[in-house]
mmCIF file of C-alpha atoms in Angstrom:
data_model
loop_
_atom_site.group_PDB
_atom_site.id
_atom_site.type_symbol
_atom_site.label_atom_id
_atom_site.label_comp_id
_atom_site.label_asym_id
_atom_site.label_seq_id
_atom_site.Cartn_x
_atom_site.Cartn_y
_atom_site.Cartn_z
ATOM 1 C CA MET Q 1 -9.014 3.139 31.744
ATOM 2 C CA THR Q 2 -5.417 4.238 32.404
ATOM 3 C CA THR Q 3 -4.772 1.065 34.422
ATOM 4 C CA ILE Q 4 -5.913 -1.141 31.540
ATOM 5 C CA ILE Q 5 -3.709 0.786 29.102
ATOM 6 C CA ASN Q 6 -0.709 0.477 31.437
ATOM 7 C CA GLN Q 7 -1.310 -3.279 31.820
ATOM 8 C CA LYS Q 8 -1.395 -3.690 28.046
ATOM 9 C CA ILE Q 9 1.757 -1.603 27.676
ATOM 10 C CA ASN Q 10 3.562 -3.698 30.293
ATOM 11 C CA ALA Q 11 2.545 -6.888 28.441
ATOM 12 C CA MET Q 12 3.883 -5.427 25.173
ATOM 13 C CA LEU Q 13 7.149 -4.383 26.800
ATOM 14 C CA LYS Q 14 7.753 -7.964 27.953
ATOM 15 C CA LYS Q 15 7.672 -9.157 24.323
ATOM 16 C CA LEU Q 16 10.494 -6.802 23.363
ATOM 17 C CA VAL Q 17 14.056 -7.107 24.578
ATOM 18 C CA GLY Q 18 15.999 -3.874 24.877
ATOM 19 C CA ARG Q 19 14.943 -0.838 22.892
ATOM 20 C CA LEU Q 20 13.934 0.855 26.142
ATOM 21 C CA GLY Q 21 14.297 4.362 24.713
ATOM 22 C CA GLU Q 22 12.234 3.457 21.678
ATOM 23 C CA GLN Q 23 9.571 1.771 23.814
ATOM 24 C CA GLU Q 24 9.360 4.863 26.008
ATOM 25 C CA ILE Q 25 8.689 7.066 22.964
ATOM 26 C CA LEU Q 26 6.027 4.668 21.678
ATOM 27 C CA THR Q 27 4.452 4.479 25.142
ATOM 28 C CA ASP Q 28 4.365 8.279 25.371
ATOM 29 C CA ALA Q 29 2.623 8.431 21.965
ATOM 30 C CA LEU Q 30 0.094 5.839 23.090
ATOM 31 C CA ASN Q 31 -0.635 7.706 26.322
ATOM 32 C CA SER Q 32 -0.749 11.120 24.652
ATOM 33 C CA HIS Q 33 -4.113 12.855 24.441
ATOM 34 C CA ARG Q 34 -3.401 14.054 20.909
ATOM 35 C CA SER Q 35 -2.481 12.604 17.559
ATOM 36 C CA GLU Q 36 1.126 11.651 17.005
ATOM 37 C CA LEU Q 37 3.279 10.916 13.983
ATOM 38 C CA ILE Q 38 6.168 8.575 14.634
ATOM 39 C CA ALA Q 39 8.898 8.054 12.053
ATOM 40 C CA ILE Q 40 11.263 5.158 12.645
ATOM 41 C CA TYR Q 41 14.305 4.838 10.471
ATOM 42 C CA GLY Q 42 17.577 2.946 10.440
ATOM 43 C CA ARG Q 43 19.609 0.314 8.640
ATOM 44 C CA ARG Q 44 17.859 -2.595 6.994
ATOM 45 C CA ARG Q 45 17.092 -5.752 8.992
ATOM 46 C CA ILE Q 46 17.448 -4.327 12.512
ATOM 47 C CA GLY Q 47 13.881 -4.873 13.689
ATOM 48 C CA LYS Q 48 12.030 -1.628 12.935
ATOM 49 C CA THR Q 49 8.916 -3.394 11.631
ATOM 50 C CA TYR Q 50 9.065 -5.978 14.418
ATOM 51 C CA LEU Q 51 9.234 -3.187 16.999
ATOM 52 C CA VAL Q 52 6.113 -1.456 15.667
ATOM 53 C CA ARG Q 53 4.095 -4.625 15.042
ATOM 54 C CA THR Q 54 4.972 -6.110 18.437
ATOM 55 C CA PHE Q 55 4.496 -2.919 20.422
ATOM 56 C CA PHE Q 56 1.225 -1.761 18.839
ATOM 57 C CA ASP Q 57 -0.062 -5.283 18.075
ATOM 58 C CA LYS Q 58 -3.884 -5.206 18.085
ATOM 59 C CA GLN Q 59 -4.063 -1.404 18.065
ATOM 60 C CA ILE Q 60 -3.044 -1.292 14.401
ATOM 61 C CA THR Q 61 -6.237 -0.263 12.630
ATOM 62 C CA PHE Q 62 -4.738 -0.204 9.147
ATOM 63 C CA SER Q 63 -1.383 -1.466 7.936
ATOM 64 C CA PHE Q 64 0.150 -1.022 4.512
ATOM 65 C CA THR Q 65 3.585 -2.024 3.235
ATOM 66 C CA GLY Q 66 5.012 -0.414 0.122
ATOM 67 C CA LEU Q 67 6.153 -2.578 -2.761
ATOM 68 C CA SER Q 68 9.848 -2.602 -3.639
ATOM 69 C CA ASN Q 69 10.260 -0.962 -7.068
ATOM 70 C CA GLY Q 70 6.475 -0.837 -7.458
ATOM 71 C CA LYS Q 71 4.932 1.659 -9.837
ATOM 72 C CA ARG Q 72 2.402 4.143 -8.479
ATOM 73 C CA THR Q 73 -0.551 2.189 -9.885
ATOM 74 C CA HIS Q 74 0.691 -0.995 -8.183
ATOM 75 C CA GLN Q 75 1.267 0.826 -4.883
ATOM 76 C CA ILE Q 76 -2.260 2.279 -4.950
ATOM 77 C CA LYS Q 77 -3.754 -1.106 -5.861
ATOM 78 C CA ASN Q 78 -1.833 -2.706 -2.972
ATOM 79 C CA PHE Q 79 -3.068 0.066 -0.638
ATOM 80 C CA MET Q 80 -6.675 -0.552 -1.660
ATOM 81 C CA LEU Q 81 -6.314 -4.339 -1.322
ATOM 82 C CA LYS Q 82 -5.065 -3.821 2.240
ATOM 83 C CA LEU Q 83 -7.893 -1.380 2.951
ATOM 84 C CA ASN Q 84 -10.426 -3.906 1.657
ATOM 85 C CA GLU Q 85 -8.972 -6.503 4.066
ATOM 86 C CA VAL Q 86 -10.207 -4.390 6.997
ATOM 87 C CA THR Q 87 -13.453 -3.155 5.444
ATOM 88 C CA ASN Q 88 -15.681 -4.245 2.580
ATOM 89 C CA ASN Q 89 -16.973 -0.723 1.990
ATOM 90 C CA PHE Q 90 -14.914 -0.114 -1.146
ATOM 91 C CA GLU Q 91 -14.992 -3.418 -3.020
ATOM 92 C CA GLY Q 92 -17.300 -2.166 -5.768
ATOM 93 C CA GLU Q 93 -15.640 1.248 -6.022
ATOM 94 C CA LYS Q 94 -13.435 2.291 -8.907
ATOM 95 C CA GLN Q 95 -9.704 2.028 -8.371
ATOM 96 C CA PRO Q 96 -8.240 5.379 -7.253
ATOM 97 C CA THR Q 97 -6.011 6.979 -9.871
ATOM 98 C CA ASP Q 98 -3.900 8.952 -7.409
ATOM 99 C CA TRP Q 99 -2.951 9.082 -3.730
ATOM 100 C CA LEU Q 100 -5.408 11.886 -2.915
ATOM 101 C CA GLU Q 101 -8.273 9.576 -3.896
ATOM 102 C CA ALA Q 102 -6.725 6.619 -2.074
ATOM 103 C CA PHE Q 103 -6.381 8.615 1.154
ATOM 104 C CA SER Q 104 -9.988 9.777 0.811
ATOM 105 C CA TYR Q 105 -11.018 6.098 1.047
ATOM 106 C CA LEU Q 106 -8.881 5.702 4.179
ATOM 107 C CA LYS Q 107 -10.473 8.792 5.748
ATOM 108 C CA THR Q 108 -13.951 7.464 4.916
ATOM 109 C CA PHE Q 109 -13.087 4.143 6.570
ATOM 110 C CA ILE Q 110 -11.821 5.839 9.719
ATOM 111 C CA LYS Q 111 -14.747 8.281 9.933
ATOM 112 C CA GLY Q 112 -17.068 5.261 9.843
ATOM 113 C CA MET Q 113 -15.376 3.544 12.780
ATOM 114 C CA LYS Q 114 -16.980 3.491 16.180
ATOM 115 C CA GLU Q 115 -15.413 6.131 18.407
ATOM 116 C CA THR Q 116 -13.538 4.744 21.370
ATOM 117 C CA LYS Q 117 -11.014 6.045 23.812
ATOM 118 C CA LYS Q 118 -8.590 3.383 22.572
ATOM 119 C CA LYS Q 119 -6.018 4.849 20.214
ATOM 120 C CA LYS Q 120 -5.902 3.570 16.691
ATOM 121 C CA VAL Q 121 -2.678 3.139 14.754
ATOM 122 C CA ILE Q 122 -2.167 3.507 11.032
ATOM 123 C CA PHE Q 123 1.081 1.818 10.047
ATOM 124 C CA ILE Q 124 2.827 2.614 6.771
ATOM 125 C CA ASP Q 125 5.838 0.380 6.235
ATOM 126 C CA GLU Q 126 8.539 0.997 3.631
ATOM 127 C CA PHE Q 127 7.498 4.625 3.181
ATOM 128 C CA PRO Q 128 10.330 5.423 0.709
ATOM 129 C CA TRP Q 129 9.189 2.646 -1.632
ATOM 130 C CA VAL Q 130 5.743 4.233 -1.816
ATOM 131 C CA ASP Q 131 7.010 7.809 -2.075
ATOM 132 C CA SER Q 132 8.872 7.315 -5.329
ATOM 133 C CA HIS Q 133 9.686 10.113 -7.777
ATOM 134 C CA LYS Q 134 6.491 11.793 -9.051
ATOM 135 C CA SER Q 135 4.247 9.352 -7.171
ATOM 136 C CA GLY Q 136 2.353 12.172 -5.464
ATOM 137 C CA PHE Q 137 2.307 10.129 -2.251
ATOM 138 C CA LEU Q 138 3.962 12.621 0.089
ATOM 139 C CA PHE Q 139 1.886 15.497 -1.293
ATOM 140 C CA ALA Q 140 -1.325 13.514 -0.721
ATOM 141 C CA PHE Q 141 -0.156 12.307 2.699
ATOM 142 C CA GLU Q 142 0.535 15.860 3.846
ATOM 143 C CA ASN Q 143 -2.649 17.329 2.365
ATOM 144 C CA SER Q 144 -5.074 14.518 3.145
ATOM 145 C CA ILE Q 145 -3.965 13.462 6.593
ATOM 146 C CA TYR Q 146 -2.548 16.542 8.339
ATOM 147 C CA PRO Q 147 -5.383 19.047 7.915
ATOM 148 C CA TYR Q 148 -8.038 16.609 9.050
ATOM 149 C CA PRO Q 149 -9.580 17.661 12.414
ATOM 150 C CA VAL Q 150 -9.017 15.525 15.494
ATOM 151 C CA SER Q 151 -11.728 14.333 17.831
ATOM 152 C CA ASN Q 152 -10.231 10.982 18.801
ATOM 153 C CA GLY Q 153 -6.436 11.098 18.486
ATOM 154 C CA PHE Q 154 -4.527 8.607 16.372
ATOM 155 C CA PRO Q 155 -0.861 7.929 16.771
ATOM 156 C CA MET Q 156 0.401 7.171 13.315
ATOM 157 C CA ALA Q 157 3.395 4.903 12.977
ATOM 158 C CA SER Q 158 5.115 5.579 9.710
ATOM 159 C CA LEU Q 159 8.132 3.396 9.178
ATOM 160 C CA LYS Q 160 10.828 4.795 6.981
ATOM 161 C CA GLY Q 161 13.514 2.608 5.486
ATOM 162 C CA PRO Q 162 17.190 3.450 5.472
ATOM 163 C CA VAL Q 163 17.728 7.193 5.745
ATOM 164 C CA GLY Q 164 21.150 8.798 5.917
ATOM 165 C CA LEU Q 165 23.866 7.004 7.859
ATOM 166 C CA SER Q 166 21.868 6.089 10.942
ATOM 167 C CA GLU Q 167 23.323 2.977 12.563
ATOM 168 C CA THR Q 168 20.347 2.096 14.757
ATOM 169 C CA ALA Q 169 16.605 2.473 14.655
ATOM 170 C CA THR Q 170 15.852 5.760 16.329
ATOM 171 C CA PRO Q 171 12.165 6.574 16.694
ATOM 172 C CA MET Q 172 11.249 10.207 16.717
ATOM 173 C CA ALA Q 173 7.830 11.472 17.751
ATOM 174 C CA PHE Q 174 6.475 14.522 15.979
ATOM 175 C CA PRO Q 175 3.256 15.955 17.395
ATOM 176 C CA LEU Q 176 0.733 16.987 14.801
ATOM 177 C CA ALA Q 177 -1.776 19.746 15.187
ATOM 178 C CA SER Q 178 -4.328 17.506 13.558
ATOM 179 C CA LEU Q 179 -4.622 14.066 12.048
ATOM 180 C CA ILE Q 180 -7.350 11.623 11.171
ATOM 181 C CA SER Q 181 -10.056 11.337 13.810
#
């Protein structure tokens, strides 16, 4: 199993030029036996999304990109549309009114997936656009995702937009005690 993972990682590394430090962090998260949260931040237009999408490629189980200047209701609707692209389990369900409900749908989707040793990646792009003032997103993210017990670790790639004065994309891996299983 480890040989297959290493072969896939080597194939992914060939698609990316440079970013060796970042690739090493992502590789470590992929090879880790526990859940990982990775936050990538930096200036606009320097390849943060490309890095994640190219590196994790087919391991992305669910991907969601926040809407620029989108209201909470639009963000949640976009989230659910993306969730319905990967599963039809929620098409007849009522639209969630808050992020706690929306994350409960994501947890239900993941609990229903076949368990494998292959890591699954949840990718949230443009995190600051989703976590707008009084959106309740960060509260729901912390309370819906973190306390969930782990049986089959998920690295979670969460891409943050521009933060502070960072000049380059600098991934940081934060181990979590628990995440979605």
